[in-house]
CSV table of C-alpha atoms in Angstrom, one decimal:
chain,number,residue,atom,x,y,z
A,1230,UNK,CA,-23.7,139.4,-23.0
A,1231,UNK,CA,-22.4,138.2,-26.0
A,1232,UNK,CA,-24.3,138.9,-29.5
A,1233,UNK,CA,-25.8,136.3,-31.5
A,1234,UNK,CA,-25.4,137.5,-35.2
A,1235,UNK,CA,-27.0,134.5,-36.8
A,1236,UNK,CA,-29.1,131.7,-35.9
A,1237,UNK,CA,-29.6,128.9,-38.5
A,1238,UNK,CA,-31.0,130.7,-42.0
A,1239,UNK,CA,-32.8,133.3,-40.3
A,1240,UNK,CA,-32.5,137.0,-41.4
A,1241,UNK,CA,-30.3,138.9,-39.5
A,1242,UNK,CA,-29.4,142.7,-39.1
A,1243,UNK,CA,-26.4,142.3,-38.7
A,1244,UNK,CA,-25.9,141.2,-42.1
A,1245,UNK,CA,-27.4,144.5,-43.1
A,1246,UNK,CA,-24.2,146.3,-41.8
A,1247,UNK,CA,-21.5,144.3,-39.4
A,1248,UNK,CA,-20.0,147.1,-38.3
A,1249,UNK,CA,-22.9,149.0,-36.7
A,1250,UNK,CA,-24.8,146.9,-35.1
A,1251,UNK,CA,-22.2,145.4,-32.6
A,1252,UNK,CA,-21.8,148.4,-31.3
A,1253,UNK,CA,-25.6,149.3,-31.0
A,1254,UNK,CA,-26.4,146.9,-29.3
A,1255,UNK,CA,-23.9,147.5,-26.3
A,1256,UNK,CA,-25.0,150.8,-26.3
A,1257,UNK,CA,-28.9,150.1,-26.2
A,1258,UNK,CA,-27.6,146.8,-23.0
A,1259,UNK,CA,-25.8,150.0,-21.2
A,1260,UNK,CA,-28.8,152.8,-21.9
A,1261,UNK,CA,-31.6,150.0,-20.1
A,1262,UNK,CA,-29.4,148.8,-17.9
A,1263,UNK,CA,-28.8,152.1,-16.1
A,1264,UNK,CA,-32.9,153.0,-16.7
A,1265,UNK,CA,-33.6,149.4,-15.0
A,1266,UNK,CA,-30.7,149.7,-12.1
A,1267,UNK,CA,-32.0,153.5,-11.6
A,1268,UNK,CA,-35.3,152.2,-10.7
A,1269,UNK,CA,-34.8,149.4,-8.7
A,1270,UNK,CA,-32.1,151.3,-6.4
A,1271,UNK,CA,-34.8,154.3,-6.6
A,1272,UNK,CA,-38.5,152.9,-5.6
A,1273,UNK,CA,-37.2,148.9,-5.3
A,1274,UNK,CA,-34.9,148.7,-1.9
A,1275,UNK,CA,-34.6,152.0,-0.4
A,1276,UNK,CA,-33.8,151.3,3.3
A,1277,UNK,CA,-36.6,149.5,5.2
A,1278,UNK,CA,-39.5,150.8,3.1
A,1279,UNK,CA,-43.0,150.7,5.1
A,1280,UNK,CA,-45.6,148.0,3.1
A,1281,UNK,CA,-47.8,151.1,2.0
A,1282,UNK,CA,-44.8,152.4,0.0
A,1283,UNK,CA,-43.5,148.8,-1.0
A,1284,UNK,CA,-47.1,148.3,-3.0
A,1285,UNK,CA,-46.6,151.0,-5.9
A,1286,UNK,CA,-42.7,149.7,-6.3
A,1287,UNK,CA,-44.2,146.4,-6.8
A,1288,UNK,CA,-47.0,147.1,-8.9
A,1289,UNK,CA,-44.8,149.0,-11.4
A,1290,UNK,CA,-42.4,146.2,-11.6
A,1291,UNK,CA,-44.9,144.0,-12.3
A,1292,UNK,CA,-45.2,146.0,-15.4
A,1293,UNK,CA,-42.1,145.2,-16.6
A,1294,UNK,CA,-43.2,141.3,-17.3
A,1295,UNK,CA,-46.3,142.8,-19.8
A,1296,UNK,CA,-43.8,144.2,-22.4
A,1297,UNK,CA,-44.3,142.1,-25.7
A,1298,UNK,CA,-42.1,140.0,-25.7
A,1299,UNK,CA,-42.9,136.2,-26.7
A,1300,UNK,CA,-43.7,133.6,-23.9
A,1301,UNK,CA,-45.0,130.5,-23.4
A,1302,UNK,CA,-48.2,129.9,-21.7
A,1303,UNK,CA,-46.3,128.3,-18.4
A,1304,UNK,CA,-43.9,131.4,-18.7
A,1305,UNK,CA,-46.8,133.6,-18.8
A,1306,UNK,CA,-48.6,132.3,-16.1
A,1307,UNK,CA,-45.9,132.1,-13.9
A,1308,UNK,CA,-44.8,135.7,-14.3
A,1309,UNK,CA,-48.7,136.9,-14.1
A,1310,UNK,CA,-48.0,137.0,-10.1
A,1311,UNK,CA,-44.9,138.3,-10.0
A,1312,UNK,CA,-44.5,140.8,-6.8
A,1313,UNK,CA,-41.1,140.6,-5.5
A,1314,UNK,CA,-38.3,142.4,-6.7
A,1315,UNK,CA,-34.7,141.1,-7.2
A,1316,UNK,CA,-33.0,141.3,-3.5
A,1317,UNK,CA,-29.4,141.7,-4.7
A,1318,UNK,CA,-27.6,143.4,-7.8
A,1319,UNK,CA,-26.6,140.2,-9.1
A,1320,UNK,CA,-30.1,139.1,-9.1
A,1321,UNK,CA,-31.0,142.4,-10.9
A,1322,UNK,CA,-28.5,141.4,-13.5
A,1323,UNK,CA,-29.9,138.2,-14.2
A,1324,UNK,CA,-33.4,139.7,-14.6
A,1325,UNK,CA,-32.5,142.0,-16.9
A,1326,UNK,CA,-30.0,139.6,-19.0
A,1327,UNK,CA,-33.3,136.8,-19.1
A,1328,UNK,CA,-35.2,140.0,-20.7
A,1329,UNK,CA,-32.6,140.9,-23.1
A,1330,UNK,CA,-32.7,137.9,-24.2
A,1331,UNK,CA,-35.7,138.0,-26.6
A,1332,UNK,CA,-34.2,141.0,-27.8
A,1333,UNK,CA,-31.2,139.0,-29.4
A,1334,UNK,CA,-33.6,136.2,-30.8
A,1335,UNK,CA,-35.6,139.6,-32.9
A,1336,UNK,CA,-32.2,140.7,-33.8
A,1337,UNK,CA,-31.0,137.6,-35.1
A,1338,UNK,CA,-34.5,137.3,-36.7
A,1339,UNK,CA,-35.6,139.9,-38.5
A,1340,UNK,CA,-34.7,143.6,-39.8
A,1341,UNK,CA,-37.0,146.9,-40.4
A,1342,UNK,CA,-38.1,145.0,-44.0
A,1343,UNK,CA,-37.8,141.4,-43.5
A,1344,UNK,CA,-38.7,138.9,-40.5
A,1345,UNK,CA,-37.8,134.9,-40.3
A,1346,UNK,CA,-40.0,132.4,-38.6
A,1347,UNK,CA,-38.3,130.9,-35.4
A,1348,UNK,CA,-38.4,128.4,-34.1
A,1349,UNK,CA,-40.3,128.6,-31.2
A,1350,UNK,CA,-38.0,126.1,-28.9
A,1351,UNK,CA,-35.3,128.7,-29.0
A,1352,UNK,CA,-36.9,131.1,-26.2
A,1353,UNK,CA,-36.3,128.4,-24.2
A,1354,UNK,CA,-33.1,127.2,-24.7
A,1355,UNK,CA,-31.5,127.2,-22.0
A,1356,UNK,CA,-27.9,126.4,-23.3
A,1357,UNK,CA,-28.1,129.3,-26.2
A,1358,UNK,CA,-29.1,131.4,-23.3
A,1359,UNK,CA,-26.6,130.4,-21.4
A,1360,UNK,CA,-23.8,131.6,-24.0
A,1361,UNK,CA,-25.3,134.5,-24.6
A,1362,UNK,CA,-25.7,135.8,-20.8
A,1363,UNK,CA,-22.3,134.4,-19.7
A,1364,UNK,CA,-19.8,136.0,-22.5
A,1365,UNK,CA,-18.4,139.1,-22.9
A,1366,UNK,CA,-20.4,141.5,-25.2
A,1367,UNK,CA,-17.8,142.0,-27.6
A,1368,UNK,CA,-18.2,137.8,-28.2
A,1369,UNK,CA,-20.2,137.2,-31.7
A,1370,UNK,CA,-21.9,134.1,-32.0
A,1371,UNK,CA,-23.3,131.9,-35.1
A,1372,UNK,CA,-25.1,129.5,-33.4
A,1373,UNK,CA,-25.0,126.5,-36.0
A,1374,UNK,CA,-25.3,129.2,-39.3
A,1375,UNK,CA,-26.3,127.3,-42.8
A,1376,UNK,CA,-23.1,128.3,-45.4
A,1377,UNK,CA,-23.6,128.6,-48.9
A,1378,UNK,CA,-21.1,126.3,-50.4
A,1379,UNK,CA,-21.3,126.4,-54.0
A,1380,UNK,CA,-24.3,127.1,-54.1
A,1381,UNK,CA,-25.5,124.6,-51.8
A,1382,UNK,CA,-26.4,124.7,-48.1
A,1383,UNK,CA,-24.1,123.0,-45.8
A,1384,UNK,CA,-25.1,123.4,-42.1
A,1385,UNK,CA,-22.2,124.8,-39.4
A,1386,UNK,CA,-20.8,124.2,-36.0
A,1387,UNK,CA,-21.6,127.0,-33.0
A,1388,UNK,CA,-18.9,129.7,-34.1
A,1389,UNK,CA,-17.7,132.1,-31.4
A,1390,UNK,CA,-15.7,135.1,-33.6
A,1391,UNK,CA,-13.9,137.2,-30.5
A,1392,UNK,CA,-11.4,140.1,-30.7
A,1393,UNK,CA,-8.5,137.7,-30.8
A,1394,UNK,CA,-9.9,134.9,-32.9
A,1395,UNK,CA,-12.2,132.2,-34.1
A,1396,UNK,CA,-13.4,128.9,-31.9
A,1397,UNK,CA,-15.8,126.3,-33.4
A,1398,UNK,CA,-17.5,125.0,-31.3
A,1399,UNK,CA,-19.2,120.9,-31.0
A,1400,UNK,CA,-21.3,120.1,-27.9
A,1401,UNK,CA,-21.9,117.2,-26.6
A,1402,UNK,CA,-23.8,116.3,-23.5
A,1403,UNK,CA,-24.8,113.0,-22.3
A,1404,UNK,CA,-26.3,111.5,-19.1
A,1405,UNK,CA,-23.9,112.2,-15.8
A,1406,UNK,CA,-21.5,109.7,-15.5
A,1407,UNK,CA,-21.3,108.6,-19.2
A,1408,UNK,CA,-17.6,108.6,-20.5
A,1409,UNK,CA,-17.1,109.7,-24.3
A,1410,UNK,CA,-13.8,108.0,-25.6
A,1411,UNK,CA,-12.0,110.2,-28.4
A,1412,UNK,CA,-11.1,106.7,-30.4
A,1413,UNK,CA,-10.8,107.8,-33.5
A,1414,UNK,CA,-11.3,110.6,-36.7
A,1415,UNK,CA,-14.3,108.7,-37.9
A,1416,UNK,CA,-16.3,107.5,-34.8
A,1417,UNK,CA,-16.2,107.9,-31.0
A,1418,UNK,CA,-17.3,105.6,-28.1
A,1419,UNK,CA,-19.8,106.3,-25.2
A,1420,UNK,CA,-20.2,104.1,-22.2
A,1421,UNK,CA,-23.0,104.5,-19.8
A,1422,UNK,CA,-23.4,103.8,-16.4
A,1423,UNK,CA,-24.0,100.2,-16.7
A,1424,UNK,CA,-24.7,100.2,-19.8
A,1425,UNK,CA,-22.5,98.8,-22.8
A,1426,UNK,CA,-20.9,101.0,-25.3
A,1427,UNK,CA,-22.1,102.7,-28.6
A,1428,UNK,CA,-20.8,104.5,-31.0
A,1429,UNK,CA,-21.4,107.9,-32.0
A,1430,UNK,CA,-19.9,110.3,-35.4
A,1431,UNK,CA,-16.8,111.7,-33.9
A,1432,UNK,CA,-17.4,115.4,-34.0
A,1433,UNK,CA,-14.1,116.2,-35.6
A,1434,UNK,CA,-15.8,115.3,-38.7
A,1435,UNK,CA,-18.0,118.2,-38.2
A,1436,UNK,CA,-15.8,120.3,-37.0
A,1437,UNK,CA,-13.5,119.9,-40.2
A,1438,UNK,CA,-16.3,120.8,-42.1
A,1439,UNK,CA,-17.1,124.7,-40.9
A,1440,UNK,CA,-13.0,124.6,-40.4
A,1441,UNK,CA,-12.5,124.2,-44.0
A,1442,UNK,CA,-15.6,126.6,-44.7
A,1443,UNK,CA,-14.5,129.5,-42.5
A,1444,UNK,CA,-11.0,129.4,-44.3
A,1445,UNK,CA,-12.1,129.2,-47.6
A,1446,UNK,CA,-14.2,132.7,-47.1
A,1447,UNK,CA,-11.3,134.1,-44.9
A,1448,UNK,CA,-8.2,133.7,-47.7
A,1449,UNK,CA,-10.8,135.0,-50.2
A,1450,UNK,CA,-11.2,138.1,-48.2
A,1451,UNK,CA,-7.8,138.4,-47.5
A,1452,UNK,CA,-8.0,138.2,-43.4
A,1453,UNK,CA,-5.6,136.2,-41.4
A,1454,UNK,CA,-7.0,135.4,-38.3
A,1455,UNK,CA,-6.7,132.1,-35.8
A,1456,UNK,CA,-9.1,129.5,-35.9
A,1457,UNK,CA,-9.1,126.4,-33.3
A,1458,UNK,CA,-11.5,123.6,-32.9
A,1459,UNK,CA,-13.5,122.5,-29.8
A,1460,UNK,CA,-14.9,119.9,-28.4
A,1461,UNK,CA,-16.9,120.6,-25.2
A,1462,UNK,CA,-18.7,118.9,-22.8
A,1463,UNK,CA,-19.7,120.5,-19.7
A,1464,UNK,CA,-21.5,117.3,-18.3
A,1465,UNK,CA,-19.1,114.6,-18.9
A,1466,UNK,CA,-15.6,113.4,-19.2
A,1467,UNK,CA,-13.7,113.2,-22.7
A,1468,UNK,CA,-10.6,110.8,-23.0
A,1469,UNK,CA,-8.2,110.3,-25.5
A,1470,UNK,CA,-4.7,108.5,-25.8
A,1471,UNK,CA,-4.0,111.5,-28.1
A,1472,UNK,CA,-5.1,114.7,-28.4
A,1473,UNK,CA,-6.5,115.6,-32.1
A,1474,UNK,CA,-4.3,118.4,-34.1
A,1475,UNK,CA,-5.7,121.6,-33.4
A,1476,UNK,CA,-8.8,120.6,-31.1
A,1477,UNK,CA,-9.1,121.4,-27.9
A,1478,UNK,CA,-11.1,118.4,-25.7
A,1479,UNK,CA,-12.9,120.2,-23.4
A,1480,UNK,CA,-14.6,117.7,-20.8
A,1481,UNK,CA,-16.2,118.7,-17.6
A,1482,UNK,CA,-13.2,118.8,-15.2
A,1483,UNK,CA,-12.0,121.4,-17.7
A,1484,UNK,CA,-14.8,123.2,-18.5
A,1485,UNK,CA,-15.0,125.9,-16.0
A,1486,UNK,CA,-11.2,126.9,-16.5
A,1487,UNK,CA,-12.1,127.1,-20.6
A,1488,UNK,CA,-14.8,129.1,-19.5
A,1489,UNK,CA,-13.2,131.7,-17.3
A,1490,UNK,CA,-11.3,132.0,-20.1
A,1491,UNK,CA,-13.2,133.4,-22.3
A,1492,UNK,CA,-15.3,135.5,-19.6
A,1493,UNK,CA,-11.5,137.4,-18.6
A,1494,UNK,CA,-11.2,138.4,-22.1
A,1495,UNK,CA,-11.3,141.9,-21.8
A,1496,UNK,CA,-11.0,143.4,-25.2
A,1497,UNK,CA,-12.9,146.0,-27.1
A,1498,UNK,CA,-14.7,145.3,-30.6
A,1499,UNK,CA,-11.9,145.0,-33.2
A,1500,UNK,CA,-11.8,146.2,-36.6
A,1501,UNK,CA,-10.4,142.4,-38.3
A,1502,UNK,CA,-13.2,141.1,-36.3
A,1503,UNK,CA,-15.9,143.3,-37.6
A,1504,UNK,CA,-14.7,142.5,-40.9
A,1505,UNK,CA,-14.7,138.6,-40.2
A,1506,UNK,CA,-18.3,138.7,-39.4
A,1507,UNK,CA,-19.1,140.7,-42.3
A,1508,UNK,CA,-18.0,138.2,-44.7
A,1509,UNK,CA,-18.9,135.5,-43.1
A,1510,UNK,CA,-22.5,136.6,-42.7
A,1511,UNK,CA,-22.1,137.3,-46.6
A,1512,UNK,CA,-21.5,133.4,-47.4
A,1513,UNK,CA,-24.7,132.5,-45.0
A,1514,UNK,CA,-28.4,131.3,-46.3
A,1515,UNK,CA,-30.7,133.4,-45.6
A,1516,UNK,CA,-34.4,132.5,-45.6
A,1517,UNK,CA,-36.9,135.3,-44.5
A,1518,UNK,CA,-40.3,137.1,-45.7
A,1519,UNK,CA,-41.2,140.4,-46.4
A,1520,UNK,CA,-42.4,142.5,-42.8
A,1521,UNK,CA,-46.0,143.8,-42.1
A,1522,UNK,CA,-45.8,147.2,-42.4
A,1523,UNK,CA,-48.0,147.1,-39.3
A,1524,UNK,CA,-45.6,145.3,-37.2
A,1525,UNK,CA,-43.3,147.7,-34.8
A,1526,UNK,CA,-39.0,147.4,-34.2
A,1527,UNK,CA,-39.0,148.8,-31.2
A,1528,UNK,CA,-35.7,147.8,-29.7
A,1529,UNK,CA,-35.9,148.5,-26.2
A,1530,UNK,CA,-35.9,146.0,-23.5
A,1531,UNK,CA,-38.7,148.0,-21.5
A,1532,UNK,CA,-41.1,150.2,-22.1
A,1533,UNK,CA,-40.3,153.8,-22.2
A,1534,UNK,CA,-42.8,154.2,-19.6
A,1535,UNK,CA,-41.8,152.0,-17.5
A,1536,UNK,CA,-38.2,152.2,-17.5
């Protein structure tokens, strides 16, 4: 799962220290997923259990759905009668990566003094989720961070910072079947399904933009490391006469091989990267309050209890 180190201007803690929290947080994924795998392979599927025995497994699962996180009122509801327990690992995994989650959103949130008010749309975003469940946990992601640029805000692109480099990322999805025509720097075209054309802002434009940020702040700090451009739309089909300089178009025929891509990285956390996020983290806007003292961090995904 990859790590979302800043969302918009909220406070993060991993600007508190870039180089410990990385590596927390794969520790604390690996310490719950063995307590949640333990119990499922323990009192969940056990060889053909009897019912009377299948009752407690179930009730204590149950349990699981009652930690605090934040839900909607549908989500709630819908889990209140939760009784059946994931029939496969994979199944397992996906459980456990929907309730880690919420975890990332507090990280990328708040830190033991300071909290930031989210937006509430974002525990149900199914496209940051998405990301975040389906790369690597050495990927870290600013998911559209606001720079301070002279001492002005300036709003960025989706940033993924991995062991091996930088991509910035512009997504664009449209209605199945629409075509999005790469026609020039300035705009771009979108046909419809009978429907005539419009135009949209080409994306490069923004794309440029964190470009130009990202290597301001990296020759400042002195790191060299790679950054490409990319457009990506997993829903439709991008064409161009003439691929942009150092932009990857990435429509929906192409999408799944980018993707793979990035999920076959296999690559420990690296030190230049570490450093990358530091200072970029450094050059973000951060707008937060001070914490109730009241108000726990507990960082677990389950309950001690329960788990």
């Amino acid at each position: 799962m990859a790590q979302l180190i800043k969302l918009e201007d909220y406070v993060s803690r991993y600007e508190w220290n870039a180089y410990r929290y990385p590596s927390q947080f794969i520790r604390m994924k690996q310490d719950n997923w063995k307590k949640l795998y333990h119990l499922w392979r323990n009192e969940a599927f056990v060889g053909d259990q009897q019912q009377a025995n299948m009752e407690p497994a179930a009730s204590k699962w149950k349990s699981l759905f009652k930690f605090g996180f934040r839900k909607t009122a549908e989500e709630t509801a819908k889990n209140s009668d939760v009784t059946d327990l994931p029939a496969t690992e994979n199944e397992l995994r996906h459980y456990f990566l929907d309730k880690l989650y919420p975890v990332q959103l507090k990280w990328a949130s708040s830190t033991v003094t300071e909290v930031s008010f989210v937006d509430q749309t974002y525990y149900a975003n199914d496209r940051l989720k998405y990301f975040l469940k389906r790369f690597p946990d050495t990927f870290l992601v600013m998911y559209h961070p606001v720079f301070n640029v002279k001492k002005a805000p300036v709003d960025g692109e989706i940033i993924l910072i991995s062991p091996i480099g930088i991509e910035i990322l512009y997504l664009i999805e449209k209605q199945p079947g629409t075509l999005i025509t790469a026609d020039g720097e300035r705009t771009w075209l979108v046909k419809e399904e009978a429907k005539s054309e419009t135009k949209i802002l080409s994306p490069l434009l923004a794309l440029k933009r964190t470009e130009k940020i990202l290597k301001s702040i990296l020759k400042q700090a002195d790191i060299a490391l790679p950054i490409s451009k990319v457009v990506l739309s997993p829903t439709n089909h991008i064409a161009s006469l003439k691929a942009p300089y150092n932009t990857k178009l990435v429509g929906k025929h192409a999408y799944e091989d980018w993707f793979a891509e990035k999920r076959n990285l296999v690559s420990p956390l690296k030190n230049h990267q570490l450093k990358t996020a530091e200072h970029l983290l450094k050059n973000c806007r951060t707008t937060a309050i001070k914490r109730p003292e009241w108000e726990s961090d507990d960082n677990s995904v389950f309950p001690n209890d329960t788990v």
